[in-house]
CSV table of C-alpha atoms in Angstrom, one decimal:
chain,number,residue,atom,x,y,z
A,1,MET,CA,85.9,54.6,68.2
A,2,GLN,CA,86.6,58.1,69.4
A,3,PHE,CA,83.4,59.4,67.9
A,4,PHE,CA,81.1,57.2,69.9
A,5,ARG,CA,82.9,57.2,73.2
A,6,LYS,CA,80.8,58.7,75.8
A,7,LYS,CA,82.4,61.8,77.3
A,8,GLN,CA,83.2,61.4,80.9
A,9,SER,CA,81.5,63.9,83.2
A,10,PRO,CA,83.8,65.8,85.5
A,11,LEU,CA,84.0,64.7,89.0
A,12,PRO,CA,81.9,67.0,91.2
A,13,ARG,CA,84.0,69.2,93.5
A,14,ARG,CA,82.8,67.7,96.7
A,15,ASP,CA,83.8,64.2,95.5
A,16,LEU,CA,87.1,65.5,94.1
A,17,LEU,CA,88.1,66.9,97.5
A,18,ARG,CA,87.2,63.5,99.2
A,19,ALA,CA,89.1,61.5,96.7
A,20,LYS,CA,92.3,59.8,97.8
A,21,PRO,CA,95.3,60.0,95.4
A,22,VAL,CA,97.1,56.6,95.0
A,23,ARG,CA,100.5,56.1,93.4
A,24,ASN,CA,100.8,53.9,90.4
A,25,GLU,CA,102.3,50.7,91.7
A,26,ARG,CA,104.3,50.0,88.5
A,27,LEU,CA,106.5,52.8,89.1
A,28,THR,CA,109.9,52.7,90.9
A,29,CYS,CA,110.5,55.5,93.3
A,30,GLU,CA,113.9,56.6,94.7
A,31,GLU,CA,115.0,59.7,96.5
A,32,ASN,CA,118.2,61.6,95.1
A,33,SER,CA,120.8,63.4,97.2
A,34,ASP,CA,118.8,66.6,97.0
A,35,GLY,CA,115.8,65.0,98.6
A,36,GLU,CA,113.9,65.0,95.3
A,37,ILE,CA,111.8,62.1,94.2
A,38,VAL,CA,113.0,60.3,91.1
A,39,LEU,CA,110.2,58.2,89.4
A,40,GLY,CA,111.0,55.4,87.0
A,41,ILE,CA,108.2,54.8,84.5
A,42,PRO,CA,108.4,51.4,82.7
A,43,ARG,CA,108.1,51.5,78.9
A,44,ARG,CA,104.6,50.5,77.6
A,45,LYS,CA,104.8,47.3,75.7
A,46,THR,CA,102.5,48.2,72.8
A,47,TRP,CA,103.0,46.5,69.4
A,48,TRP,CA,104.4,49.7,67.7
A,49,ILE,CA,106.9,50.4,70.5
A,50,ASN,CA,108.1,46.8,70.3
A,51,SER,CA,108.5,47.0,66.6
A,52,MET,CA,110.2,50.4,66.7
A,53,SER,CA,112.6,49.0,69.4
A,54,ARG,CA,114.0,46.5,66.9
A,55,PHE,CA,115.3,49.4,64.8
A,56,PHE,CA,116.0,52.2,67.4
A,57,TYR,CA,117.2,52.2,70.9
A,58,VAL,CA,114.2,52.6,73.2
A,59,PRO,CA,115.0,52.7,76.9
A,60,SER,CA,113.2,50.2,79.1
A,61,ARG,CA,112.1,53.0,81.5
A,62,ARG,CA,111.7,56.8,81.6
A,63,THR,CA,112.6,58.8,84.7
A,64,VAL,CA,110.8,62.0,86.0
A,65,VAL,CA,112.3,64.0,88.8
A,66,LEU,CA,109.8,65.7,91.0
A,67,ASP,CA,110.8,69.1,92.5
A,68,ARG,CA,110.9,69.8,96.1
A,69,ILE,CA,107.2,70.7,96.5
A,70,GLY,CA,106.3,67.8,94.0
A,71,SER,CA,108.3,65.4,96.2
A,72,PHE,CA,106.5,66.6,99.2
A,73,LEU,CA,103.1,66.2,97.6
A,74,TRP,CA,104.2,62.7,96.3
A,75,GLY,CA,104.8,61.6,99.8
A,76,LEU,CA,101.1,62.5,100.7
A,77,CYS,CA,99.7,60.5,97.8
A,78,ASP,CA,99.7,57.2,99.8
A,79,GLY,CA,96.0,56.3,99.4
A,80,GLN,CA,95.2,57.3,103.0
A,81,ASN,CA,95.0,61.1,102.5
A,82,THR,CA,92.2,62.9,100.9
A,83,VAL,CA,92.8,65.6,98.3
A,84,ASP,CA,91.4,68.1,100.9
A,85,HIS,CA,93.9,66.9,103.4
A,86,VAL,CA,96.8,67.3,100.8
A,87,ILE,CA,95.7,70.8,100.1
A,88,SER,CA,95.6,71.7,103.8
A,89,THR,CA,99.0,70.1,104.5
A,90,ILE,CA,100.6,71.9,101.5
A,91,ARG,CA,98.9,75.2,102.7
A,92,THR,CA,100.3,74.7,106.2
A,93,GLU,CA,103.8,73.6,105.1
A,94,TYR,CA,104.4,76.4,102.6
A,95,LYS,CA,102.3,79.1,104.3
A,96,LEU,CA,100.0,79.6,101.4
A,97,GLU,CA,96.5,81.1,101.1
A,98,ARG,CA,93.8,78.3,100.8
A,99,LYS,CA,93.1,79.3,97.3
A,100,GLU,CA,96.7,79.4,96.2
A,101,ALA,CA,97.3,76.0,97.7
A,102,GLU,CA,94.1,74.5,96.1
A,103,VAL,CA,94.7,75.8,92.7
A,104,SER,CA,98.4,74.7,92.6
A,105,THR,CA,97.8,71.3,94.2
A,106,LEU,CA,94.7,70.4,92.0
A,107,THR,CA,96.7,71.4,88.8
A,108,TYR,CA,99.7,69.3,89.8
A,109,LEU,CA,97.4,66.3,90.8
A,110,LYS,CA,95.8,66.6,87.4
A,111,GLN,CA,99.1,66.6,85.6
A,112,LEU,CA,100.3,63.5,87.6
A,113,THR,CA,96.9,61.9,86.9
A,114,GLU,CA,97.2,62.5,83.1
A,115,LYS,CA,100.6,61.1,83.0
A,116,GLY,CA,99.4,58.0,84.8
A,117,LEU,CA,101.6,58.5,87.8
A,118,ILE,CA,98.8,58.5,90.2
A,119,GLY,CA,95.2,57.6,90.4
A,120,LEU,CA,92.3,59.1,92.3
A,121,ALA,CA,90.3,56.6,94.5
A,122,VAL,CA,86.7,57.9,94.6
A,123,ALA,CA,84.1,56.7,97.0
A,124,ASN,CA,81.0,55.7,95.1
A,125,ARG,CA,77.4,56.0,96.6
A,126,LYS,CA,77.6,52.5,98.1
A,127,GLY,CA,80.7,53.4,99.9
A,128,ASP,CA,83.1,51.3,97.8
A,129,ARG,CA,86.3,52.7,96.3
A,130,ASN,CA,87.0,52.8,92.6
A,131,ALA,CA,90.6,53.5,91.6
B,1,MET,CA,79.2,73.5,106.6
B,2,ASN,CA,76.9,74.4,109.4
B,3,ARG,CA,79.5,75.7,111.8
B,4,VAL,CA,80.2,79.4,111.9
B,5,ALA,CA,83.9,80.1,111.3
B,6,SER,CA,85.5,81.4,114.5
B,7,LYS,CA,88.0,83.7,112.6
B,8,TRP,CA,86.9,86.6,110.5
B,9,ALA,CA,89.0,88.6,108.1
B,10,VAL,CA,88.5,91.8,106.1
B,11,THR,CA,88.1,91.9,102.4
B,12,GLY,CA,88.4,95.2,100.6
B,13,TRP,CA,88.0,95.9,96.9
B,14,HIS,CA,87.3,99.1,95.1
B,15,HIS,CA,86.4,100.9,98.4
B,16,LEU,CA,83.9,98.1,99.3
B,17,SER,CA,85.0,96.4,102.5
B,18,PHE,CA,83.5,93.9,104.8
B,19,GLU,CA,84.3,91.2,107.3
B,20,ARG,CA,83.9,87.6,106.2
B,21,PRO,CA,84.7,84.1,107.7
B,22,GLU,CA,88.4,83.5,107.2
B,23,ASP,CA,87.9,80.2,105.1
B,24,TRP,CA,85.9,82.1,102.3
B,25,SER,CA,88.1,83.3,99.6
B,26,ILE,CA,87.6,85.2,96.4
B,27,GLY,CA,86.2,82.9,93.6
B,28,ALA,CA,85.4,85.5,91.0
B,29,VAL,CA,86.2,89.1,90.6
B,30,THR,CA,85.4,91.6,87.7
B,31,GLY,CA,84.8,95.2,87.0
B,32,ASP,CA,86.1,98.4,88.4
B,33,HIS,CA,85.1,101.1,90.8
B,34,SER,CA,81.9,102.1,89.0
B,35,SER,CA,80.5,98.6,88.4
B,36,GLY,CA,81.7,95.1,89.2
B,37,TYR,CA,81.1,91.8,90.7
B,38,LEU,CA,82.9,89.9,93.6
B,39,ARG,CA,82.1,86.3,94.7
B,40,LEU,CA,83.4,84.5,97.8
B,41,ASP,CA,83.5,80.7,98.0
B,42,ASP,CA,84.3,78.3,100.7
B,43,THR,CA,85.5,74.8,99.9
B,44,GLU,CA,82.0,73.5,98.8
B,45,MET,CA,80.0,76.4,97.2
B,46,PRO,CA,79.6,80.1,96.5
B,47,ARG,CA,78.9,81.9,99.9
B,48,PHE,CA,78.7,85.6,99.2
B,49,GLU,CA,77.9,87.6,96.1
B,50,LEU,CA,78.4,91.3,95.7
B,51,ARG,CA,77.5,93.5,92.8
B,52,TRP,CA,77.8,97.2,92.6
B,53,GLU,CA,77.2,99.8,89.8
B,54,ARG,CA,76.6,103.5,89.4
B,55,THR,CA,73.1,104.5,90.3
B,56,ARG,CA,71.2,105.5,87.1
B,57,GLY,CA,67.8,107.2,87.1
B,58,ARG,CA,65.5,107.4,90.0
B,59,GLU,CA,64.2,103.9,90.2
B,60,PRO,CA,63.3,103.0,93.9
B,61,VAL,CA,65.2,100.4,95.8
B,62,ASP,CA,62.0,98.3,96.4
B,63,GLN,CA,61.4,98.1,92.6
B,64,VAL,CA,65.0,96.9,91.9
B,65,VAL,CA,64.6,94.2,94.6
B,66,SER,CA,61.2,93.2,93.1
B,67,ARG,CA,62.7,92.8,89.7
B,68,TYR,CA,65.6,90.6,91.1
B,69,LEU,CA,63.3,88.4,93.1
B,70,LYS,CA,60.9,88.2,90.2
B,71,ASN,CA,63.7,87.0,88.1
B,72,ILE,CA,64.8,84.3,90.5
B,73,THR,CA,61.4,83.1,91.3
B,74,GLY,CA,60.6,82.9,87.6
B,75,LYS,CA,63.7,80.9,86.8
B,76,ALA,CA,63.0,78.5,89.6
B,77,GLY,CA,59.3,78.2,88.8
B,78,LYS,CA,60.1,76.9,85.2
B,79,LYS,CA,62.6,74.3,86.3
B,80,GLY,CA,61.5,73.1,89.7
B,81,PRO,CA,59.7,73.9,93.0
B,82,PRO,CA,58.8,77.6,93.8
B,83,VAL,CA,61.0,80.0,95.7
B,84,LYS,CA,59.8,81.4,99.1
B,85,VAL,CA,60.6,85.0,99.5
B,86,ARG,CA,60.5,87.3,102.5
B,87,ARG,CA,61.0,91.1,102.1
B,88,ASP,CA,61.6,94.2,104.1
B,89,LEU,CA,63.9,92.5,106.6
B,90,GLY,CA,65.9,94.8,108.9
B,91,LEU,CA,69.2,93.1,108.3
B,92,ILE,CA,71.3,96.3,108.6
B,93,LYS,CA,71.0,97.8,112.0
B,94,ALA,CA,73.9,100.3,112.3
B,95,GLU,CA,72.6,103.8,112.2
B,96,SER,CA,75.7,105.2,110.7
B,97,ALA,CA,75.3,102.8,107.8
B,98,LEU,CA,71.6,103.6,107.4
B,99,ALA,CA,72.2,107.4,107.4
B,100,ASP,CA,73.2,107.8,103.7
B,101,ARG,CA,71.5,104.8,102.3
B,102,THR,CA,68.1,103.5,101.2
B,103,VAL,CA,68.3,99.9,102.1
B,104,GLU,CA,66.0,96.9,101.6
B,105,GLY,CA,66.8,93.5,103.1
B,106,PHE,CA,65.3,90.2,101.7
B,107,HIS,CA,65.5,86.4,102.1
B,108,TRP,CA,64.8,83.6,99.6
B,109,ARG,CA,64.7,79.9,100.0
B,110,THR,CA,64.4,77.2,97.4
B,111,GLU,CA,62.6,73.9,98.0
B,112,GLY,CA,63.6,70.5,96.6
B,113,PRO,CA,66.4,67.9,97.1
B,114,ASP,CA,69.2,70.4,97.4
B,115,PRO,CA,67.6,73.5,98.8
B,116,LEU,CA,69.4,76.9,98.9
B,117,GLN,CA,68.8,80.1,100.8
B,118,ALA,CA,70.1,83.6,100.8
B,119,TYR,CA,70.0,86.6,103.1
B,120,GLY,CA,70.7,89.7,101.2
B,121,CYS,CA,70.2,93.4,100.8
B,122,LEU,CA,70.2,96.1,98.2
B,123,TRP,CA,71.0,99.7,98.8
B,124,MET,CA,71.7,103.0,97.0
B,125,CYS,CA,74.4,105.1,98.7
B,126,GLU,CA,74.0,108.9,98.4
B,127,THR,CA,77.7,109.5,99.2
B,128,CYS,CA,79.4,107.3,96.6
B,129,GLY,CA,76.5,107.2,94.2
B,130,ARG,CA,76.6,103.4,93.8
B,131,THR,CA,73.9,100.8,94.0
B,132,VAL,CA,75.2,97.8,95.9
B,133,PHE,CA,73.6,94.3,96.0
B,134,ALA,CA,74.9,91.8,98.4
B,135,GLN,CA,73.7,88.4,99.4
B,136,VAL,CA,75.0,85.6,101.7
B,137,LEU,CA,74.2,82.1,100.4
B,138,GLY,CA,73.8,78.9,102.2
B,139,ARG,CA,72.3,75.4,102.1
B,140,GLY,CA,68.5,75.0,102.9
B,141,GLY,CA,68.8,73.7,106.5
B,142,GLU,CA,71.7,75.9,107.5
B,143,SER,CA,71.4,78.4,110.3
B,144,MET,CA,73.0,81.3,108.7
B,145,MET,CA,71.2,84.5,110.0
B,146,THR,CA,74.0,85.4,112.5
B,147,ARG,CA,76.7,85.0,110.0
B,148,ALA,CA,74.8,86.9,107.3
B,149,SER,CA,73.9,89.7,109.6
B,150,ARG,CA,77.4,90.1,110.8
B,151,LEU,CA,78.8,90.2,107.3
B,152,LEU,CA,76.2,92.6,105.8
B,153,ASN,CA,76.4,95.0,108.8
B,154,THR,CA,80.2,95.3,108.2
B,155,LEU,CA,79.7,95.9,104.5
B,156,ASP,CA,80.7,99.4,103.6
B,157,ASP,CA,80.7,100.9,100.2
B,158,HIS,CA,83.0,103.9,100.5
B,159,ALA,CA,86.1,104.8,102.5
B,160,ARG,CA,85.5,106.3,105.9
B,161,GLY,CA,88.3,108.8,106.4
B,162,ASP,CA,91.2,109.5,104.1
B,163,ASN,CA,92.3,105.8,103.5
B,164,ALA,CA,90.6,103.0,101.8
B,165,THR,CA,91.3,99.3,102.6
B,166,TRP,CA,92.4,96.9,99.9
B,167,ALA,CA,92.5,93.4,101.2
B,168,VAL,CA,92.4,90.2,99.0
B,169,TYR,CA,93.8,86.7,99.5
B,170,GLY,CA,95.4,87.7,102.8
B,171,LEU,CA,97.1,90.8,101.4
B,172,HIS,CA,96.1,94.0,103.3
B,173,ILE,CA,97.0,97.5,102.4
B,174,GLU,CA,95.6,100.9,103.2
B,175,LEU,CA,96.0,103.6,100.6
B,176,PRO,CA,94.7,107.2,100.3
B,177,SER,CA,91.2,106.8,98.9
B,178,ASP,CA,92.1,108.9,95.8
B,179,TYR,CA,94.2,106.0,94.4
B,180,ALA,CA,92.4,104.0,91.9
B,181,LEU,CA,93.2,100.4,91.0
B,182,VAL,CA,94.1,100.3,87.2
B,183,GLN,CA,95.5,96.8,86.9
B,184,HIS,CA,95.5,93.6,89.0
B,185,SER,CA,96.7,90.1,88.5
B,186,PHE,CA,96.0,87.1,90.8
B,187,LEU,CA,98.2,84.2,89.8
B,188,THR,CA,99.1,81.3,92.1
B,189,GLY,CA,101.8,82.4,94.3
B,190,ARG,CA,101.9,86.0,93.0
B,191,ILE,CA,99.5,88.9,93.4
B,192,GLU,CA,100.1,92.2,91.8
B,193,LEU,CA,98.0,95.4,92.3
B,194,THR,CA,98.8,98.6,90.3
B,195,PHE,CA,97.2,101.8,91.5
B,196,GLN,CA,97.3,105.3,90.0
B,197,LEU,CA,96.7,108.8,91.3
B,198,GLY,CA,97.2,111.4,88.6
B,199,SER,CA,100.8,110.8,87.2
B,200,ALA,CA,101.9,108.8,90.3
B,201,ARG,CA,101.8,105.0,89.9
B,202,LEU,CA,102.0,102.6,92.8
B,203,GLU,CA,102.8,98.9,92.3
B,204,LEU,CA,102.4,96.2,94.9
B,205,VAL,CA,103.6,92.7,94.3
B,206,ARG,CA,103.4,89.8,96.8
B,207,MET,CA,105.2,86.6,96.1
B,208,SER,CA,104.5,83.4,98.0
B,209,LEU,CA,107.0,80.6,98.5
B,210,ALA,CA,109.7,83.1,99.3
B,211,GLU,CA,112.3,80.4,100.1
B,212,MET,CA,112.0,79.0,96.7
B,213,HIS,CA,112.6,82.3,95.2
B,214,LEU,CA,115.6,83.1,97.3
B,215,GLU,CA,117.3,79.8,96.5
B,216,ASN,CA,119.9,80.1,99.3
B,217,ARG,CA,120.6,83.8,98.3
B,218,THR,CA,120.4,86.7,100.7
B,219,PHE,CA,117.4,88.9,100.2
B,220,PRO,CA,119.4,92.0,98.9
B,221,ASP,CA,121.2,89.6,96.3
B,222,TRP,CA,117.7,88.3,95.2
B,223,PHE,CA,116.4,91.8,94.9
B,224,GLN,CA,119.4,92.9,92.8
B,225,ALA,CA,119.1,89.8,90.5
B,226,THR,CA,115.3,90.3,90.0
B,227,TYR,CA,114.8,94.1,90.0
B,228,GLY,CA,118.4,95.5,89.5
B,229,ASN,CA,118.1,95.7,85.7
B,230,GLU,CA,114.8,97.5,85.8
B,231,ILE,CA,116.1,100.4,88.0
B,232,ASP,CA,118.8,102.9,87.0
B,233,HIS,CA,121.0,105.0,89.3
B,234,TRP,CA,119.9,102.7,92.2
B,235,THR,CA,120.9,103.8,95.7
B,236,ASP,CA,119.8,101.5,98.5
B,237,GLY,CA,120.1,100.7,102.0
B,238,ALA,CA,119.5,97.2,103.4
B,239,GLY,CA,117.7,97.2,106.7
B,240,SER,CA,114.9,95.7,108.7
B,241,TYR,CA,111.2,96.1,108.3
B,242,HIS,CA,109.1,94.8,111.2
B,243,GLY,CA,112.1,92.5,112.0
B,244,HIS,CA,112.2,91.1,108.3
B,245,PRO,CA,115.2,91.6,106.0
B,246,SER,CA,114.3,94.5,103.8
B,247,ILE,CA,115.7,96.9,101.2
B,248,ARG,CA,114.7,100.5,100.4
B,249,GLY,CA,116.0,102.7,97.8
B,250,THR,CA,115.6,105.2,95.1
B,251,GLY,CA,116.5,105.4,91.4
B,252,GLU,CA,114.9,105.7,88.0
B,253,GLY,CA,112.3,103.2,86.5
B,254,VAL,CA,110.6,103.1,83.2
B,255,ASP,CA,107.1,104.5,83.2
B,256,PRO,CA,105.0,101.7,81.8
B,257,GLU,CA,102.6,104.2,80.3
B,258,THR,CA,105.2,105.3,77.9
B,259,VAL,CA,106.3,101.9,76.7
B,260,HIS,CA,105.4,101.3,73.2
B,261,THR,CA,105.8,98.1,71.1
B,262,ARG,CA,105.7,99.5,67.6
B,263,MET,CA,108.1,102.2,66.0
B,264,THR,CA,110.1,102.5,69.1
B,265,TRP,CA,113.0,103.9,67.1
B,266,LEU,CA,111.1,107.2,66.7
B,267,PRO,CA,112.4,109.6,69.4
B,268,TRP,CA,109.0,110.6,70.7
B,269,ARG,CA,108.0,106.9,71.1
B,270,ARG,CA,110.9,106.0,73.3
B,271,SER,CA,110.0,104.9,76.8
B,272,ARG,CA,110.5,107.7,79.4
B,273,LYS,CA,112.0,107.2,82.8
B,274,LYS,CA,110.6,108.6,86.2
B,275,PRO,CA,111.9,108.8,89.7
B,276,LEU,CA,111.2,105.6,91.5
B,277,SER,CA,111.1,104.8,95.1
B,278,CYS,CA,111.1,101.2,96.1
B,279,CYS,CA,110.6,99.2,99.3
B,280,SER,CA,110.8,95.5,99.5
B,281,TRP,CA,111.0,92.9,102.4
B,282,HIS,CA,111.0,89.2,103.0
B,283,CYS,CA,108.3,88.2,105.5
B,284,ILE,CA,109.9,85.2,107.1
B,285,ASP,CA,106.9,84.3,109.2
B,286,GLY,CA,104.6,84.3,106.1
B,287,ASN,CA,107.2,82.9,103.7
B,288,LYS,CA,106.4,85.8,101.4
B,289,ILE,CA,108.2,88.6,99.5
B,290,PHE,CA,106.6,92.1,99.2
B,291,VAL,CA,107.7,94.7,96.7
B,292,LEU,CA,106.3,98.2,96.6
B,293,ARG,CA,107.3,100.6,93.9
B,294,HIS,CA,106.2,104.2,93.6
B,295,LEU,CA,106.8,106.1,90.3
B,296,ASP,CA,106.2,109.8,90.5
B,297,GLU,CA,107.5,113.1,89.2
B,298,LYS,CA,109.8,113.2,92.2
B,299,LEU,CA,111.3,110.8,94.7
B,300,ARG,CA,109.1,110.2,97.7
B,301,PRO,CA,110.8,107.5,99.8
B,302,ASP,CA,109.1,108.7,103.1
B,303,TYR,CA,105.7,108.7,101.6
B,304,LEU,CA,106.3,105.1,100.4
B,305,ASP,CA,107.4,104.1,103.8
B,306,GLY,CA,104.2,105.4,105.2
B,307,ILE,CA,102.2,103.2,102.8
B,308,ALA,CA,104.5,100.2,103.4
B,309,GLY,CA,103.7,100.6,107.1
B,310,THR,CA,100.0,99.8,106.4
B,311,VAL,CA,100.8,96.5,104.7
B,312,ILE,CA,99.9,93.5,107.0
B,313,CYS,CA,102.3,90.9,105.9
B,314,HIS,CA,101.5,88.0,108.3
């Protein structure tokens, strides 16, 4: 029930910068001729999509093409680099101010996270990682 | 962050200018020349707060400081452990700065699990008639006296000489001090500052990710495609500015102050055009594009060239 669901508290800034973006393993990932990353997102197998697919054509996967900067950022989301390191790398590569790189990278990572393309591995207090 | 950043850079805003560690960037900015607020953050927390306003009445500096410190000690006292305060600190040592100011320095420190501290000062300047409040913040155990002292000693609240420094997010320009900032916009990858002096209007735009904007076009082609339709009777000359591809020219541009959105069919509500001087260049080293436009009653390309010369692009 949406009403009784406890609202998740936002990740503290310090933890967010130390988190490690990890790609969704269910996605397929290819590089096109322009050097851009093409992601294949498999269709979710929910009951209503399954039933709709009996009457309409529903493709088995959806594709998302990342632009040049997005593709570069995707390459950094390997589970080894922290968000802070990703920001620094983007800043150096595209010669941006720290704030410019930070705002745009965090917004992009948020979009990827909301679409389920990546997750953030956050170290908890005991030092474990929760994806 | 205990370390003291090795590189320092200048920030200039509404004739307030100071040096700050390079990794601190603007986190919040509001207000205008008469009153406003500016905050600098590093990657973890707010590091510097600056407030300014027109001096009203004759309340002495020490009473204003008392009121501020009473406020923070009162707030802290209700929620947690008390705040330790030290006053009358001689944080500002430069005699030239003390000549026209009444200054009081202070330090406060909170206790508890996540302690904070700040070195700050408040002064009233007789030259510009503003009261300035500045404080450098840090964690409880941090050694920050040197950093705070350097920053506060470089803080100036009015232009020395004819020119004032405007420096934000790595953009640096020096303008005649009579120019007032009337509009600004800080977007990711695009900074716009608009200044006014009488009927003259000066616009500065800085775009990051220049290579993405150019999309394999030459810089003059990009300029024509982006700004060509906004300028009438354009005469230009492509050239080089500090070794970067550049374009300079004159023409006529619409005066934004005469643009109306309603009843534009009425003859007296039609937008008016003004002589426009323009200068733009692609900074290859910084991967940025700069556009400077000057609208005035007459063309002044040489004047604009002089201003363009003060821009530090990389």
